[in-house]
mmCIF file of C-alpha atoms in Angstrom:
data_model
loop_
_atom_site.group_PDB
_atom_site.id
_atom_site.type_symbol
_atom_site.label_atom_id
_atom_site.label_comp_id
_atom_site.label_asym_id
_atom_site.label_seq_id
_atom_site.Cartn_x
_atom_site.Cartn_y
_atom_site.Cartn_z
ATOM 1 C CA MET A 1 120.716 -53.432 -121.965
ATOM 2 C CA SER A 2 117.788 -51.509 -121.870
ATOM 3 C CA ASN A 3 116.092 -50.575 -118.764
ATOM 4 C CA ALA A 4 113.246 -52.003 -119.146
ATOM 5 C CA SER A 5 114.786 -55.426 -120.321
ATOM 6 C CA ALA A 6 117.044 -54.864 -117.435
ATOM 7 C CA ASN A 7 113.532 -54.904 -114.866
ATOM 8 C CA THR A 8 112.526 -58.108 -116.275
ATOM 9 C CA LEU A 9 115.386 -59.764 -115.687
ATOM 10 C CA LEU A 10 114.944 -58.740 -112.704
ATOM 11 C CA ASP A 11 111.277 -59.795 -112.169
ATOM 12 C CA ASP A 12 113.162 -63.507 -113.649
ATOM 13 C CA LEU A 13 115.787 -63.566 -111.222
ATOM 14 C CA LEU A 14 113.910 -62.629 -108.296
ATOM 15 C CA GLU A 15 111.268 -64.648 -108.936
ATOM 16 C CA ALA A 16 113.631 -68.311 -110.327
ATOM 17 C CA ALA A 17 115.017 -66.851 -106.375
ATOM 18 C CA ASP A 18 112.636 -68.772 -104.261
ATOM 19 C CA VAL A 19 113.561 -72.534 -106.534
ATOM 20 C CA ALA A 20 115.760 -73.319 -103.010
ATOM 21 C CA SER A 21 118.098 -72.117 -100.822
ATOM 22 C CA GLU A 22 121.418 -72.883 -103.489
ATOM 23 C CA ARG A 23 119.732 -71.689 -105.990
ATOM 24 C CA HIS A 24 117.869 -68.972 -104.243
ATOM 25 C CA ARG A 25 121.732 -67.764 -102.581
ATOM 26 C CA ILE A 26 123.244 -67.966 -106.415
ATOM 27 C CA ALA A 27 119.953 -66.158 -108.069
ATOM 28 C CA ILE A 28 120.213 -63.142 -105.243
ATOM 29 C CA LEU A 29 124.123 -62.406 -105.662
ATOM 30 C CA ALA A 30 122.878 -62.049 -109.423
ATOM 31 C CA VAL A 31 120.240 -60.130 -109.212
ATOM 32 C CA THR A 32 122.347 -57.561 -106.752
ATOM 33 C CA ASP A 33 124.960 -57.723 -109.110
ATOM 34 C CA LEU A 34 122.140 -56.984 -112.307
ATOM 35 C CA ALA A 35 121.012 -54.232 -109.595
ATOM 36 C CA ARG A 36 123.577 -52.594 -108.863
ATOM 37 C CA THR A 37 124.852 -52.699 -112.855
ATOM 38 C CA VAL A 38 121.512 -50.855 -113.725
ATOM 39 C CA GLY A 39 120.517 -49.243 -109.855
ATOM 40 C CA ASP A 40 118.406 -50.234 -108.779
ATOM 41 C CA ARG A 41 118.566 -49.384 -105.351
ATOM 42 C CA LYS A 42 115.201 -50.271 -104.028
ATOM 43 C CA ARG A 43 115.912 -53.951 -105.008
ATOM 44 C CA GLN A 44 119.355 -53.286 -103.842
ATOM 45 C CA LYS A 45 118.086 -52.892 -100.101
ATOM 46 C CA ALA A 46 115.831 -55.612 -100.378
ATOM 47 C CA LEU A 47 118.117 -58.125 -100.619
ATOM 48 C CA HIS A 48 120.659 -57.234 -98.524
ATOM 49 C CA GLY A 49 117.564 -57.611 -95.946
ATOM 50 C CA ARG A 50 116.271 -60.783 -96.876
ATOM 51 C CA ALA A 51 120.093 -61.718 -96.739
ATOM 52 C CA VAL A 52 120.144 -60.280 -93.531
ATOM 53 C CA ARG A 53 117.021 -61.411 -92.141
ATOM 54 C CA ALA A 54 118.412 -65.396 -93.365
ATOM 55 C CA ARG A 55 121.722 -65.107 -91.294
ATOM 56 C CA ASN A 56 119.048 -63.733 -87.757
ATOM 57 C CA SER A 57 117.663 -66.684 -88.671
ATOM 58 C CA HIS A 58 120.133 -69.629 -88.615
ATOM 59 C CA TYR A 59 121.691 -67.487 -85.758
ATOM 60 C CA CYS A 60 118.939 -68.069 -83.387
ATOM 61 C CA ASN A 61 118.758 -71.557 -84.785
ATOM 62 C CA ALA A 62 122.287 -71.856 -83.641
ATOM 63 C CA ALA A 63 121.720 -69.987 -79.806
ATOM 64 C CA ALA A 64 118.899 -71.946 -79.319
ATOM 65 C CA MET A 65 121.148 -75.343 -79.188
ATOM 66 C CA LEU A 66 123.794 -73.897 -76.441
ATOM 67 C CA PRO A 67 123.389 -74.840 -72.706
ATOM 68 C CA GLY A 68 123.112 -71.419 -71.051
ATOM 69 C CA PHE A 69 121.338 -68.734 -70.320
ATOM 70 C CA PRO A 70 120.792 -65.967 -72.927
ATOM 71 C CA GLY A 71 123.977 -63.823 -72.315
ATOM 72 C CA GLN A 72 126.203 -67.272 -72.407
ATOM 73 C CA ARG A 73 124.724 -68.385 -75.122
ATOM 74 C CA THR A 74 126.017 -64.736 -77.124
ATOM 75 C CA ASP A 75 128.597 -65.035 -75.858
ATOM 76 C CA ALA A 76 128.999 -68.858 -77.019
ATOM 77 C CA LEU A 77 127.391 -68.270 -80.254
ATOM 78 C CA ALA A 78 129.883 -65.271 -81.184
ATOM 79 C CA ARG A 79 133.921 -67.699 -80.283
ATOM 80 C CA LEU A 80 131.873 -70.115 -82.298
ATOM 81 C CA ILE A 81 131.489 -67.717 -84.421
ATOM 82 C CA VAL A 82 134.742 -66.892 -85.358
ATOM 83 C CA LYS A 83 136.067 -70.338 -84.280
ATOM 84 C CA TYR A 84 134.429 -71.885 -87.187
ATOM 85 C CA GLN A 85 135.576 -68.901 -89.516
ATOM 86 C CA GLU A 86 138.558 -69.264 -89.357
ATOM 87 C CA GLY A 87 139.069 -73.325 -89.140
ATOM 88 C CA ALA A 88 136.445 -75.678 -90.999
ATOM 89 C CA TRP A 89 135.183 -72.687 -93.084
ATOM 90 C CA LYS A 90 138.282 -71.925 -95.412
ATOM 91 C CA ARG A 91 137.828 -76.238 -96.069
ATOM 92 C CA HIS A 92 133.810 -76.381 -96.092
ATOM 93 C CA ALA A 93 133.320 -72.365 -98.819
ATOM 94 C CA HIS A 94 133.083 -75.026 -102.051
ATOM 95 C CA CYS A 95 130.021 -76.890 -100.155
ATOM 96 C CA THR A 96 127.896 -74.755 -102.856
ATOM 97 C CA SER A 97 123.925 -76.279 -102.094
ATOM 98 C CA GLU A 98 124.303 -78.281 -99.078
ATOM 99 C CA PRO A 99 126.568 -78.426 -95.749
ATOM 100 C CA PRO A 100 129.559 -80.636 -94.927
ATOM 101 C CA ALA A 101 127.567 -84.014 -94.078
ATOM 102 C CA GLU A 102 130.558 -84.074 -90.748
ATOM 103 C CA ILE A 103 128.719 -81.131 -89.869
ATOM 104 C CA ILE A 104 124.782 -81.555 -90.419
ATOM 105 C CA GLY A 105 122.823 -81.378 -87.092
ATOM 106 C CA LYS A 106 125.444 -79.312 -85.190
ATOM 107 C CA ILE A 107 125.856 -75.996 -84.392
ATOM 108 C CA GLU A 108 127.835 -75.775 -87.103
ATOM 109 C CA GLU A 109 125.840 -76.252 -89.719
ATOM 110 C CA HIS A 110 123.123 -72.685 -89.335
ATOM 111 C CA ILE A 111 126.604 -71.498 -89.065
ATOM 112 C CA TRP A 112 128.012 -72.150 -92.695
ATOM 113 C CA ARG A 113 124.240 -71.141 -93.415
ATOM 114 C CA SER A 114 124.274 -68.452 -91.890
ATOM 115 C CA LEU A 115 127.886 -67.536 -94.178
ATOM 116 C CA LYS A 116 125.603 -69.242 -97.458
ATOM 117 C CA THR A 117 123.558 -65.825 -97.074
ATOM 118 C CA GLY A 118 126.126 -63.588 -98.181
ATOM 119 C CA ALA A 119 125.600 -60.996 -95.602
ATOM 120 C CA ARG A 120 128.700 -59.847 -93.171
ATOM 121 C CA ALA A 121 129.196 -62.971 -90.706
ATOM 122 C CA ILE A 122 128.124 -61.107 -86.676
ATOM 123 C CA THR A 123 131.363 -62.042 -84.347
ATOM 124 C CA SER A 124 130.018 -59.310 -81.410
ATOM 125 C CA SER A 125 128.473 -60.191 -78.195
ATOM 126 C CA ARG A 126 126.309 -57.492 -77.699
ATOM 127 C CA HIS A 127 125.465 -57.724 -81.937
ATOM 128 C CA LEU A 128 124.412 -60.577 -81.646
ATOM 129 C CA ASP A 129 122.879 -60.388 -77.940
ATOM 130 C CA ASN A 130 119.639 -58.074 -80.454
ATOM 131 C CA ILE A 131 119.412 -60.283 -83.183
ATOM 132 C CA LEU A 132 119.025 -63.105 -80.457
ATOM 133 C CA SER A 133 116.300 -61.158 -78.619
ATOM 134 C CA GLN A 134 114.682 -59.954 -82.346
ATOM 135 C CA GLY A 135 114.846 -63.119 -82.717
ATOM 136 C CA LYS A 136 111.552 -64.277 -79.811
ATOM 137 C CA LYS A 137 110.193 -62.565 -80.296
#
C-alpha cells in the first residue's frame, strides 16, 4: 500500500469515526493501527488525545453523580473504577455499541464508556483529582 493511498484511507476512516460512539471507537482503533503501520506519529497522537479527552469527560460525569466533597468523590471514583474493572467489566466488555441496560443511568455507565474509549483506565486518586479539576474549567 502506498503512502498516498494509506493517507487517503486514513482520512476516510477519520471521517467515518465521527458517525456514532461505537463505530467511532472501532474506526479510531482501525485508524490507529493503520497510522502505526504507516508510521504516522502525528495522527497516532491526535487519536490518543481524542480517546483521553473522552475518557476524562466520562470520569467527570461519573464524579458529578457521587455525593460528598471533591476529595471524597475522587477517592470513591477510584475505588469504583477498580471494582468495576475487576467485576462487572468482565461480563460487560463484550457489549459493543451501548452499555448493558442494568447500568444505564448509573455511575457504572460512565465507567463503562470510559473503558470503551480505549484510553488507559486511571485508578490513582491523585491523577483522577487532576482530571476532575481540569474538567471544571
